[in-house]
JSON list of C-alpha atoms in Angstrom, two decimals:
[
{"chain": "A", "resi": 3, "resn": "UNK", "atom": "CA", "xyz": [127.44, 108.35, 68.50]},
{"chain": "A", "resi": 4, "resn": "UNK", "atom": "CA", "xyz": [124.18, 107.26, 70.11]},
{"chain": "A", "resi": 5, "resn": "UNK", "atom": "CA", "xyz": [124.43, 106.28, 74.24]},
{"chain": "A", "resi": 6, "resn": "UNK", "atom": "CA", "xyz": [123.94, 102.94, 75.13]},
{"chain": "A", "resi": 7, "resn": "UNK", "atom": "CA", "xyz": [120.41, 102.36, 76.78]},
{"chain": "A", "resi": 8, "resn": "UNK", "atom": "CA", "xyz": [120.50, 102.72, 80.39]},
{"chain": "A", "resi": 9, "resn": "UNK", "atom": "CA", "xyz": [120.00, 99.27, 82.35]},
{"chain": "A", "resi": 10, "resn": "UNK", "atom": "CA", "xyz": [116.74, 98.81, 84.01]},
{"chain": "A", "resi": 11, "resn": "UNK", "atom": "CA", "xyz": [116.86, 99.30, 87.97]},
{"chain": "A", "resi": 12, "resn": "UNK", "atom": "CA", "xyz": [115.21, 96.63, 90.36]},
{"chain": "A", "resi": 13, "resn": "UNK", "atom": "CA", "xyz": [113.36, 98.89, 92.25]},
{"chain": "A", "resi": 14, "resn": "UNK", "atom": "CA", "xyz": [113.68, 99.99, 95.51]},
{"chain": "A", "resi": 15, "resn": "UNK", "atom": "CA", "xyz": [112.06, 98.84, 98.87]},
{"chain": "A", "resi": 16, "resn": "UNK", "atom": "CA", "xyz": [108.72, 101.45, 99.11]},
{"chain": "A", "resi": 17, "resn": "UNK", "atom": "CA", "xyz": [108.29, 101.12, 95.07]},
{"chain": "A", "resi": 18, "resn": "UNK", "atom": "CA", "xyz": [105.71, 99.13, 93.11]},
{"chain": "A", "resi": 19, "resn": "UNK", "atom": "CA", "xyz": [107.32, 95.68, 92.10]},
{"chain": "A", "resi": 20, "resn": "UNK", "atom": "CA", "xyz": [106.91, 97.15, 88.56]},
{"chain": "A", "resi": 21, "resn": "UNK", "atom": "CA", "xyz": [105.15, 99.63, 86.31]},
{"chain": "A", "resi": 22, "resn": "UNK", "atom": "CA", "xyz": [101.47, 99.49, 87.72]},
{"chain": "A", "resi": 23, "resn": "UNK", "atom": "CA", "xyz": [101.52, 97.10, 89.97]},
{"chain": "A", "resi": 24, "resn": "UNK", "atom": "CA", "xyz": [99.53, 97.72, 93.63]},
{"chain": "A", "resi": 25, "resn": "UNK", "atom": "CA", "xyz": [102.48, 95.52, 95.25]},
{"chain": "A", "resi": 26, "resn": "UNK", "atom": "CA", "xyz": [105.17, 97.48, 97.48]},
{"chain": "A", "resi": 27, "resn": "UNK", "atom": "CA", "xyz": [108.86, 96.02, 97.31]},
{"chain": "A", "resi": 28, "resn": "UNK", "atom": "CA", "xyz": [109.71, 95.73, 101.11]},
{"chain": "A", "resi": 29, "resn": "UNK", "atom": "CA", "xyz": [112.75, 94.25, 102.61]},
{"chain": "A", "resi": 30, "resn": "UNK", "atom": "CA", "xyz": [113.62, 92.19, 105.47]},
{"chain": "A", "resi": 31, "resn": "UNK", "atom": "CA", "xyz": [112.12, 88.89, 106.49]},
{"chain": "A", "resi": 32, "resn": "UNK", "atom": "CA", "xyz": [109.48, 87.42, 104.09]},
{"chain": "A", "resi": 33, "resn": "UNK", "atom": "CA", "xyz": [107.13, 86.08, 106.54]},
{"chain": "A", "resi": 34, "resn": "UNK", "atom": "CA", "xyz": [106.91, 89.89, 108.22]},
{"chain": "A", "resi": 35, "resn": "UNK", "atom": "CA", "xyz": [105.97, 91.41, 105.00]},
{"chain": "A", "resi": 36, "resn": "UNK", "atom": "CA", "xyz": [102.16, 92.06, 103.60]},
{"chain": "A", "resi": 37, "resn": "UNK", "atom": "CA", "xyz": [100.37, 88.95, 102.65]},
{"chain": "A", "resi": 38, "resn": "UNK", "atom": "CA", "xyz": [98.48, 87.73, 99.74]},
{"chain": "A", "resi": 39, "resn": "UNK", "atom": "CA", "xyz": [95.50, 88.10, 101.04]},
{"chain": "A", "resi": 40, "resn": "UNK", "atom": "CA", "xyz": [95.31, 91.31, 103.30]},
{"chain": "A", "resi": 41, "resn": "UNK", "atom": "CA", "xyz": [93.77, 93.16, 100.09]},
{"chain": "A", "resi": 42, "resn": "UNK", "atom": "CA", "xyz": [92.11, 89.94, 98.63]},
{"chain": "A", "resi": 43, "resn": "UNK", "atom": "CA", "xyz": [90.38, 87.88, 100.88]},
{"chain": "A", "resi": 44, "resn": "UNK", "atom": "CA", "xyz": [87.79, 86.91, 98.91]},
{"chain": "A", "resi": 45, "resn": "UNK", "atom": "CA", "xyz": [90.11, 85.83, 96.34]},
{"chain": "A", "resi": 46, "resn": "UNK", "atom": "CA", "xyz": [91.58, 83.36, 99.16]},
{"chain": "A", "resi": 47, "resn": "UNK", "atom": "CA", "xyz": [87.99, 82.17, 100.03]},
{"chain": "A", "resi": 48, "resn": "UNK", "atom": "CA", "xyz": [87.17, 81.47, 96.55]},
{"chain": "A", "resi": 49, "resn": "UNK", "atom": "CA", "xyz": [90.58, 78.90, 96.49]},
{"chain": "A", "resi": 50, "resn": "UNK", "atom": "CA", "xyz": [89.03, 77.42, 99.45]},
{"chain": "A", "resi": 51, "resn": "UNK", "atom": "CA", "xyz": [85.42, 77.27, 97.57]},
{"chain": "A", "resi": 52, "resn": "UNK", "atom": "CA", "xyz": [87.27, 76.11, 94.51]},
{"chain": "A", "resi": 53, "resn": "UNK", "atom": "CA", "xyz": [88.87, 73.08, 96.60]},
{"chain": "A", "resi": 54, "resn": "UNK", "atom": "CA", "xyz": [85.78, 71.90, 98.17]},
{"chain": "A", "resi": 55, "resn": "UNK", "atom": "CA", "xyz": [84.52, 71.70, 94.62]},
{"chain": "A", "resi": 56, "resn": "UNK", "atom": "CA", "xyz": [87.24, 70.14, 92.99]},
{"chain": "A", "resi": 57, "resn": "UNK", "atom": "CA", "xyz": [86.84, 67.33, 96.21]},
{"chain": "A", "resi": 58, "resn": "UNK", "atom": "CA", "xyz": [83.05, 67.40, 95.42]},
{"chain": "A", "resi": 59, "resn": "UNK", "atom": "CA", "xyz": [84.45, 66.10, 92.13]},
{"chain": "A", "resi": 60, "resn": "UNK", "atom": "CA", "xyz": [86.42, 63.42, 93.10]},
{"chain": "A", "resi": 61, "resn": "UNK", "atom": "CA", "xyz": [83.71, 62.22, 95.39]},
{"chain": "A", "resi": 62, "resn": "UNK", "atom": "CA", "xyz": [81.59, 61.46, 92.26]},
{"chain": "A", "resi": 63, "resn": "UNK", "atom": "CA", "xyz": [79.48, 64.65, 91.71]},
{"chain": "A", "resi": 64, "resn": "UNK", "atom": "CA", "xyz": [80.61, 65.60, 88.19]},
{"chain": "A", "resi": 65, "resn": "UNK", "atom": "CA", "xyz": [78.70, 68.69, 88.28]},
{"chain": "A", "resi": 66, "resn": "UNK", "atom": "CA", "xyz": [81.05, 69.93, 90.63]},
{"chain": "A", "resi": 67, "resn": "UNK", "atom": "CA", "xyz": [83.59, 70.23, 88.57]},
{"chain": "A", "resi": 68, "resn": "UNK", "atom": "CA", "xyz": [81.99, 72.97, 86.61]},
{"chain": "A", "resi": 69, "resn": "UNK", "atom": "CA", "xyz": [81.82, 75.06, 89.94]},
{"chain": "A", "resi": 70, "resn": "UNK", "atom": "CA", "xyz": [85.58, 74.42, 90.93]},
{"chain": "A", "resi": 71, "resn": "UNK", "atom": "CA", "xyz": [86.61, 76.02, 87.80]},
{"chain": "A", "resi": 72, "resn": "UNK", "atom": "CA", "xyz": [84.25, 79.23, 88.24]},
{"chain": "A", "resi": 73, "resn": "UNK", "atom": "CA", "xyz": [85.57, 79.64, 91.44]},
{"chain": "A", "resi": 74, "resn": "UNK", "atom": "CA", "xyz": [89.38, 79.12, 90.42]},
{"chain": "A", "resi": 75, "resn": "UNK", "atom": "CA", "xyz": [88.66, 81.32, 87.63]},
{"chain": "A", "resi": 76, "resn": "UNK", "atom": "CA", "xyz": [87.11, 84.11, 90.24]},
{"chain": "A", "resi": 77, "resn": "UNK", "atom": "CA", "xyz": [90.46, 83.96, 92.09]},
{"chain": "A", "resi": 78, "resn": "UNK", "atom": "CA", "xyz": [92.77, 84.57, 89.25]},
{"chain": "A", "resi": 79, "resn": "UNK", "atom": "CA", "xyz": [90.66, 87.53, 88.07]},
{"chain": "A", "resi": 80, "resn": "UNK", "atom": "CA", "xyz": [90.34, 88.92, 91.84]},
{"chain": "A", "resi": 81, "resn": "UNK", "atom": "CA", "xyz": [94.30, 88.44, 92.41]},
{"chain": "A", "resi": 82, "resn": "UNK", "atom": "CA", "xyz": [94.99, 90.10, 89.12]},
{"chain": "A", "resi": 83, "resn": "UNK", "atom": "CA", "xyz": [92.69, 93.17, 90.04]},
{"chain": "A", "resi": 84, "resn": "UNK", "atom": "CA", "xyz": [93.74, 93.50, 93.34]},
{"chain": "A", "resi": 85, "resn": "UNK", "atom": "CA", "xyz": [97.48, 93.27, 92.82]},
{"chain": "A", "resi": 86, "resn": "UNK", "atom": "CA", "xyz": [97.74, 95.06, 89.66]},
{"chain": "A", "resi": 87, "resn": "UNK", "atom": "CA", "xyz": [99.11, 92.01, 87.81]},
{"chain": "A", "resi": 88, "resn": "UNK", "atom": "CA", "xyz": [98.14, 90.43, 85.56]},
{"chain": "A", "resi": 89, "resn": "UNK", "atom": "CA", "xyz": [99.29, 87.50, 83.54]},
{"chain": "A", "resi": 90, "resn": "UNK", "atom": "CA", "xyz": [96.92, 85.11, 82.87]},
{"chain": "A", "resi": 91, "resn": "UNK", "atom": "CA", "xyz": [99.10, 82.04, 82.14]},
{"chain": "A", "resi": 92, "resn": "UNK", "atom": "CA", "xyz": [101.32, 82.79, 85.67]},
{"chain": "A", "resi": 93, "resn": "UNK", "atom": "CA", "xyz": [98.04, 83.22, 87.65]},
{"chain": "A", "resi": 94, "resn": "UNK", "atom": "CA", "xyz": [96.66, 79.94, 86.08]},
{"chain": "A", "resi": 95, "resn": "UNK", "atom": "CA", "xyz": [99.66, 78.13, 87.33]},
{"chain": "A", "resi": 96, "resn": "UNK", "atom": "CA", "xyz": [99.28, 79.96, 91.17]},
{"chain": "A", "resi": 97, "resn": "UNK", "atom": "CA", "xyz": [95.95, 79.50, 91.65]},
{"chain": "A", "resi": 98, "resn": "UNK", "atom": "CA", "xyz": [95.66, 76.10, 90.37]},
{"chain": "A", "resi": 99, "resn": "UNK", "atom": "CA", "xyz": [98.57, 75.20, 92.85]},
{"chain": "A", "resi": 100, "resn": "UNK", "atom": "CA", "xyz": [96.69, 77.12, 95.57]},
{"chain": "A", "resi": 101, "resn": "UNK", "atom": "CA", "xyz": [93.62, 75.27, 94.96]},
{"chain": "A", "resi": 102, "resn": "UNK", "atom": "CA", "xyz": [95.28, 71.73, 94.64]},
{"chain": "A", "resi": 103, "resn": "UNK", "atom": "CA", "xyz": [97.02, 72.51, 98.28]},
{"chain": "A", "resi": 104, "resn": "UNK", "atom": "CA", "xyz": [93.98, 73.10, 100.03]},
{"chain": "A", "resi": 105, "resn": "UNK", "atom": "CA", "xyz": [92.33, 70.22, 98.29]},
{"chain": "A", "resi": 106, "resn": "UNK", "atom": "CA", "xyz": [95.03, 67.70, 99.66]},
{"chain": "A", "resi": 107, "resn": "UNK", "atom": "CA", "xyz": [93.68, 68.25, 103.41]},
{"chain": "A", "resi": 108, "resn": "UNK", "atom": "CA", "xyz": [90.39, 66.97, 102.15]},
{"chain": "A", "resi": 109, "resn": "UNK", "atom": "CA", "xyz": [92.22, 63.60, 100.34]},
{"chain": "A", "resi": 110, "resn": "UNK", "atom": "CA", "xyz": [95.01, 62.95, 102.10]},
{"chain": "A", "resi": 111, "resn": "UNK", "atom": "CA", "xyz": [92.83, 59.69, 103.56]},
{"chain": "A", "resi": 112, "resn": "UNK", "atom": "CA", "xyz": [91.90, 58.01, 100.15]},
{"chain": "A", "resi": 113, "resn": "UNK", "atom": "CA", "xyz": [94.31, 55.68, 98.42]},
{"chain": "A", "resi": 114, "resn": "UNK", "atom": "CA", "xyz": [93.68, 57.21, 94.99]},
{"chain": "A", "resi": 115, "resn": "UNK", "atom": "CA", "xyz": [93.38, 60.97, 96.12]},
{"chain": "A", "resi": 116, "resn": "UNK", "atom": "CA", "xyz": [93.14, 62.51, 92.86]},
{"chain": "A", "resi": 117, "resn": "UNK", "atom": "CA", "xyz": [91.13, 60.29, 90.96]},
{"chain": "A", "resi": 118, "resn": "UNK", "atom": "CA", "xyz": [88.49, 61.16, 88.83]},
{"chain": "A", "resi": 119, "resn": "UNK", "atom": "CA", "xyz": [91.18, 63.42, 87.63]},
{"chain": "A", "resi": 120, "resn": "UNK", "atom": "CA", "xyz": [89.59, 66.30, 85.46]},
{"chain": "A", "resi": 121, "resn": "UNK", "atom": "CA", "xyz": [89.40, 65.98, 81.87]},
{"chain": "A", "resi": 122, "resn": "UNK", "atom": "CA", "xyz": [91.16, 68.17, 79.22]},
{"chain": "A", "resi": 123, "resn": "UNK", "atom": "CA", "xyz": [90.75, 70.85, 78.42]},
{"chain": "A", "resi": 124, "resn": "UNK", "atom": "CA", "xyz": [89.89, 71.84, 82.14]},
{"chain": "A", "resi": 125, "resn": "UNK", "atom": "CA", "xyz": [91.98, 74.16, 83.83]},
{"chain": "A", "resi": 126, "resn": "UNK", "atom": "CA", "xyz": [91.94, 71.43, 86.79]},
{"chain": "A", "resi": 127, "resn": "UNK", "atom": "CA", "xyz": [93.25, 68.53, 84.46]},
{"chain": "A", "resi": 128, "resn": "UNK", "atom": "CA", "xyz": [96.65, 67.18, 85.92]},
{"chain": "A", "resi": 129, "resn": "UNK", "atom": "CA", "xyz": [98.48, 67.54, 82.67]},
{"chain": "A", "resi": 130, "resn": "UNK", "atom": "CA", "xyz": [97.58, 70.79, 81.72]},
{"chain": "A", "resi": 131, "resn": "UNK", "atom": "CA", "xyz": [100.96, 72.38, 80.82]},
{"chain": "A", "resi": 132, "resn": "UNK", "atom": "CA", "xyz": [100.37, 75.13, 82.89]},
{"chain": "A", "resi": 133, "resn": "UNK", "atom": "CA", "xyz": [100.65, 73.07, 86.28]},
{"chain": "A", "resi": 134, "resn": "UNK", "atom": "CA", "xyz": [103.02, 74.74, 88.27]},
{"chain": "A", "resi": 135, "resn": "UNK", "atom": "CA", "xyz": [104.71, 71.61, 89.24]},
{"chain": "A", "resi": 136, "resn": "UNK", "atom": "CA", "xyz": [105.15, 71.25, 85.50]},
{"chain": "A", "resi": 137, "resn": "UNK", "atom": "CA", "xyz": [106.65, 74.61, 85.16]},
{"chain": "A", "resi": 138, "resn": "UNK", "atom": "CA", "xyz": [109.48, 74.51, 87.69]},
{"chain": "A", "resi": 139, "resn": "UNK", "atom": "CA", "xyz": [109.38, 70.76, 89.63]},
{"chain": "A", "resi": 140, "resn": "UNK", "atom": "CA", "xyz": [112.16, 71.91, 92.02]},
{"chain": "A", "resi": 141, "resn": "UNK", "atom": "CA", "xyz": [109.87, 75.15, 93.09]},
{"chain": "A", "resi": 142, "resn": "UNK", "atom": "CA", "xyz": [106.97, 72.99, 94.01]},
{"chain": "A", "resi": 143, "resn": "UNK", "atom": "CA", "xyz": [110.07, 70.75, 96.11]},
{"chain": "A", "resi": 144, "resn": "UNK", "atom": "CA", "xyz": [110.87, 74.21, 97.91]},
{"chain": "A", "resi": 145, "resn": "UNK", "atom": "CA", "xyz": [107.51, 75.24, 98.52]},
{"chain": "A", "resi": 146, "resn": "UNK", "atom": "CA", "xyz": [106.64, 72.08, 100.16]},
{"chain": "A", "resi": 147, "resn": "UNK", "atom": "CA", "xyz": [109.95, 72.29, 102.52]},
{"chain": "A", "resi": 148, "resn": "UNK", "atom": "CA", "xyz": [109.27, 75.35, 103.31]},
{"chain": "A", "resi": 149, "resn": "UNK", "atom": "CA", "xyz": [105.46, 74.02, 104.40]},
{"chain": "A", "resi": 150, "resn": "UNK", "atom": "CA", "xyz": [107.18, 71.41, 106.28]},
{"chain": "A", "resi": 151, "resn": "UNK", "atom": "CA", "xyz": [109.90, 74.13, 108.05]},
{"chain": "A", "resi": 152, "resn": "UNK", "atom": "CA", "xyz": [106.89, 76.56, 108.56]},
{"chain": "A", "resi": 153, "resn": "UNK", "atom": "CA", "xyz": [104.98, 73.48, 110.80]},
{"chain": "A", "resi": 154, "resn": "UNK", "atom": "CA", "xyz": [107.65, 72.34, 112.20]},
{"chain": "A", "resi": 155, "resn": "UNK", "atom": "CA", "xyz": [108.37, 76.36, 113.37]},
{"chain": "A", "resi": 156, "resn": "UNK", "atom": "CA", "xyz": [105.18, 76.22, 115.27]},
{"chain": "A", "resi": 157, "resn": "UNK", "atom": "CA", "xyz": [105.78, 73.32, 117.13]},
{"chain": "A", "resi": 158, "resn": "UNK", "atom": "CA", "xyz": [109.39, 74.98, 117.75]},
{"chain": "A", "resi": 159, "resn": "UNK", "atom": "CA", "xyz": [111.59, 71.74, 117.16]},
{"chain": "A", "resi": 160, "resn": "UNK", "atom": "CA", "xyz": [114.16, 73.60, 115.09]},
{"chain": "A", "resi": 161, "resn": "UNK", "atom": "CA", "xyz": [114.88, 77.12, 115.61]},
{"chain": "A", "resi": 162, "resn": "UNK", "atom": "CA", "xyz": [116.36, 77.32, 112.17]},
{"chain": "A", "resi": 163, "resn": "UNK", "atom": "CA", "xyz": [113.42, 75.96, 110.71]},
{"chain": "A", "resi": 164, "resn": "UNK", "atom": "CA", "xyz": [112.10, 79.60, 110.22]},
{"chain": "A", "resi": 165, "resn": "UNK", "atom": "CA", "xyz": [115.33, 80.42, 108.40]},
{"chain": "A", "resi": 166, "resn": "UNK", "atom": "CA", "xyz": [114.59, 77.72, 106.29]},
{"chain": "A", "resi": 167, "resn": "UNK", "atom": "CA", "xyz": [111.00, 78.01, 105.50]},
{"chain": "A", "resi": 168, "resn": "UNK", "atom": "CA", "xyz": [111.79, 81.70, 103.88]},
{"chain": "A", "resi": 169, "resn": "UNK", "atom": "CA", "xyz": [114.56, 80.47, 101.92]},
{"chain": "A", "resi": 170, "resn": "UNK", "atom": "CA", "xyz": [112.35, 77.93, 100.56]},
{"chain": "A", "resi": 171, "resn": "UNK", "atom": "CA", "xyz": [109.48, 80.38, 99.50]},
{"chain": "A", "resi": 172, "resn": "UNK", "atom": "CA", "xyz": [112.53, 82.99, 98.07]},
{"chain": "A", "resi": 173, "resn": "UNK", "atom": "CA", "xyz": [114.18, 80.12, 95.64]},
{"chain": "A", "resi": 174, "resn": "UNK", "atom": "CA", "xyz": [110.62, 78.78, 94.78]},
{"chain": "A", "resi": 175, "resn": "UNK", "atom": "CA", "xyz": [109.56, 82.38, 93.99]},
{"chain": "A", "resi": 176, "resn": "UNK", "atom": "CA", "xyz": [113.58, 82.46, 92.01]},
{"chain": "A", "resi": 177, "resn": "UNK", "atom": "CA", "xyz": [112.68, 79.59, 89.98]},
{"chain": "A", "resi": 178, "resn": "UNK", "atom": "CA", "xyz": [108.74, 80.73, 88.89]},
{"chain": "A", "resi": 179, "resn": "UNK", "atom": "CA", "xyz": [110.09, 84.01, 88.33]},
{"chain": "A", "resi": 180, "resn": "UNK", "atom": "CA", "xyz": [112.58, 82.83, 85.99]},
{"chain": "A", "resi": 181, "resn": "UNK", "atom": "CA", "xyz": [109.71, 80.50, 84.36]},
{"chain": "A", "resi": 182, "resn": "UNK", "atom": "CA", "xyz": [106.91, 82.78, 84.06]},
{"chain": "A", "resi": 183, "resn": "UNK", "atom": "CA", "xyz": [108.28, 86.51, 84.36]},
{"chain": "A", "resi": 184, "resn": "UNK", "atom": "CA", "xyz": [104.81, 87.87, 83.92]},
{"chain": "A", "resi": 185, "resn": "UNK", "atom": "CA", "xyz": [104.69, 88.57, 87.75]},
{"chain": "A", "resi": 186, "resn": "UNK", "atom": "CA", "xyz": [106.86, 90.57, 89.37]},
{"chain": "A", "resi": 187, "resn": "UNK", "atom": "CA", "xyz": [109.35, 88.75, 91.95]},
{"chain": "A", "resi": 188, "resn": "UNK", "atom": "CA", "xyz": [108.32, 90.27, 95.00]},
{"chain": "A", "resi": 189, "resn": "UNK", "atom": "CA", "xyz": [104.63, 89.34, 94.21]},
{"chain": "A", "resi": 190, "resn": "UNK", "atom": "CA", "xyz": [105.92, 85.22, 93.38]},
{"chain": "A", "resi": 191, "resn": "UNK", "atom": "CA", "xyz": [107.63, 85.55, 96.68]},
{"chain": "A", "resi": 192, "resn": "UNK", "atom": "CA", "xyz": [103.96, 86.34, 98.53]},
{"chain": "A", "resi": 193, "resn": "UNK", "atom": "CA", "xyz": [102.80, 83.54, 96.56]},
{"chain": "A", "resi": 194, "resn": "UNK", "atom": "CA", "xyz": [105.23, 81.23, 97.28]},
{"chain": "A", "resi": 195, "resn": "UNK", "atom": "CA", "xyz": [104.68, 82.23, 101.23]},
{"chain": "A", "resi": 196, "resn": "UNK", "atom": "CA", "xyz": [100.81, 82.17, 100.46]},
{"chain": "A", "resi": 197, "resn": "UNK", "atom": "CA", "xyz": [101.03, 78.44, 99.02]},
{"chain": "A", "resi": 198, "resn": "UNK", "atom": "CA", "xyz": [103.77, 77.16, 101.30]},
{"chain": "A", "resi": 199, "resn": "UNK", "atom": "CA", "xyz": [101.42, 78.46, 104.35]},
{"chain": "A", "resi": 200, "resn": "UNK", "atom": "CA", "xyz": [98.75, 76.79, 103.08]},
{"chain": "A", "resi": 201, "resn": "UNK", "atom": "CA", "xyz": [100.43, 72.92, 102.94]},
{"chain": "A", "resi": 202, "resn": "UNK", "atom": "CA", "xyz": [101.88, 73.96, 106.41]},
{"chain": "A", "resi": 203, "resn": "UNK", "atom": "CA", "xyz": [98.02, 74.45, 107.61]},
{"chain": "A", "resi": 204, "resn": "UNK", "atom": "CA", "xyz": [97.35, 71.25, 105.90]},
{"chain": "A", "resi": 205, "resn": "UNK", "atom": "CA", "xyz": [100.42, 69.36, 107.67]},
{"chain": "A", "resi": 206, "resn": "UNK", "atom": "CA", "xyz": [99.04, 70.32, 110.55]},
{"chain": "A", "resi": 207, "resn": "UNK", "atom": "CA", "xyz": [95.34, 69.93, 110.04]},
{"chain": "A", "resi": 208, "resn": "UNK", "atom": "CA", "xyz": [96.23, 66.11, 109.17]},
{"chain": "A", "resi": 209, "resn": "UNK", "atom": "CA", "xyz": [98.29, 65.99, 112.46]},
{"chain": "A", "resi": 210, "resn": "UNK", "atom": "CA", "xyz": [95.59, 67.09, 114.85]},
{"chain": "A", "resi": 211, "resn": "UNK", "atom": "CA", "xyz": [93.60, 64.61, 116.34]},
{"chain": "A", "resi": 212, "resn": "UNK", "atom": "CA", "xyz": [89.58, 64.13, 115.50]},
{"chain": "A", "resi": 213, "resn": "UNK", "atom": "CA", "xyz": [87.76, 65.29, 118.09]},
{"chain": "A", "resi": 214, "resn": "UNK", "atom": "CA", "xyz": [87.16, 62.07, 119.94]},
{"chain": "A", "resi": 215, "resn": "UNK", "atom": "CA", "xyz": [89.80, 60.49, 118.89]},
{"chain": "A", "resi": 216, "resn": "UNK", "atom": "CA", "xyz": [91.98, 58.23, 121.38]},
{"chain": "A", "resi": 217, "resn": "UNK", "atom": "CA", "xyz": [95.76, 58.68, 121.71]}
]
């Protein structure tokens, strides 16, 4: 009688995340592990670029708008080569997110932030089903706390709020994984650190007086 197949491993701490992939599965706390952007750094300055753009945009230069999704698209195709991953609907949903993060610290002031919103079929528009706060609502909520618990770690008002941060990016990175499996979880979980690092920036950004400024 034939043997039943033999269950697939997770692998092990020192291994690629999965078959091909240039991320390392490491243990331990999430925040002391590799980031993102230690191999990609010009993918994280074209989300930057990308969110300038897509402000550009709402400021009422249309032609921006072409530019912000170059630029997005640049990222997704730099992450994918230099992580040796790559699904093109789950890095669509990142890199949107990423860009959409950054973009808040430049909005965060107006009453109707994200208006003119993109229309379809940009990558940019707010109901393209590929938003990831379409795909998994509650792992947008966790990355967000664990933005808030990474800011409020810096200021040191909570020593659990470190704790708290990583368990945020880990369910966020849970719930994606679950949604879009074509990323390994150890690489969601640098994204979900990636992005939640990013709205902590922002939080504090927003926070920081304008040079100048009165108190």
């Amino acid at each position: 009688m034939p043997f039943p197949p033999r269950p697939l491993l997770s692998p092990e701490p020192g291994e690629p995340a999965t078959p091909g992939s240039r991320i390392t599965v490491e243990a331990g706390d999430i925040l002391m592990r590799r980031g993102l952007t230690e191999d990609a750094r010009s993918a994280q300055v074209a989300v930057i670029e990308a969110a300038k753009a897509l402000e550009d945009f709402r400021l009422g230069h249309g032609a921006a708008l072409e530019r912000a999704e170059t630029l997005a698209a640049r990222a997704i195709a730099t992450f994918q080569e230099r992580t040796g991953e790559h699904d093109e609907a789950a890095w669509q949903a990142a890199v949107v997110y990423m860009v959409e993060l950054w973009a808040t610290r430049y909005s965060a002031g107006r009453p109707a932030a994200f208006d003119p919103a993109p229309p379809p079929p940009s990558l940019l528009t707010p109901v393209h089903p590929l938003r990831l706060e379409t795909v998994s609502r509650d792992a947008h909520d966790h990355v967000l706390g664990a933005g808030r618990s990474l800011e409020r770690a810096a200021r040191g008002l909570d020593t659990m709020d470190t704790a708290r941060a990583q368990h945020g990016m880990h369910e966020a990175a849970r719930l994606l994984h679950d949604q879009l499996d074509g990323l390994s979880m150890p690489l969601w979980v640098l994204i979900s650190r990636f992005c939640a690092e990013i709205h902590a920036e922002t939080l504090r950004v927003l926070k920081t007086p304008a040079p100048g400024a009165t108190t």
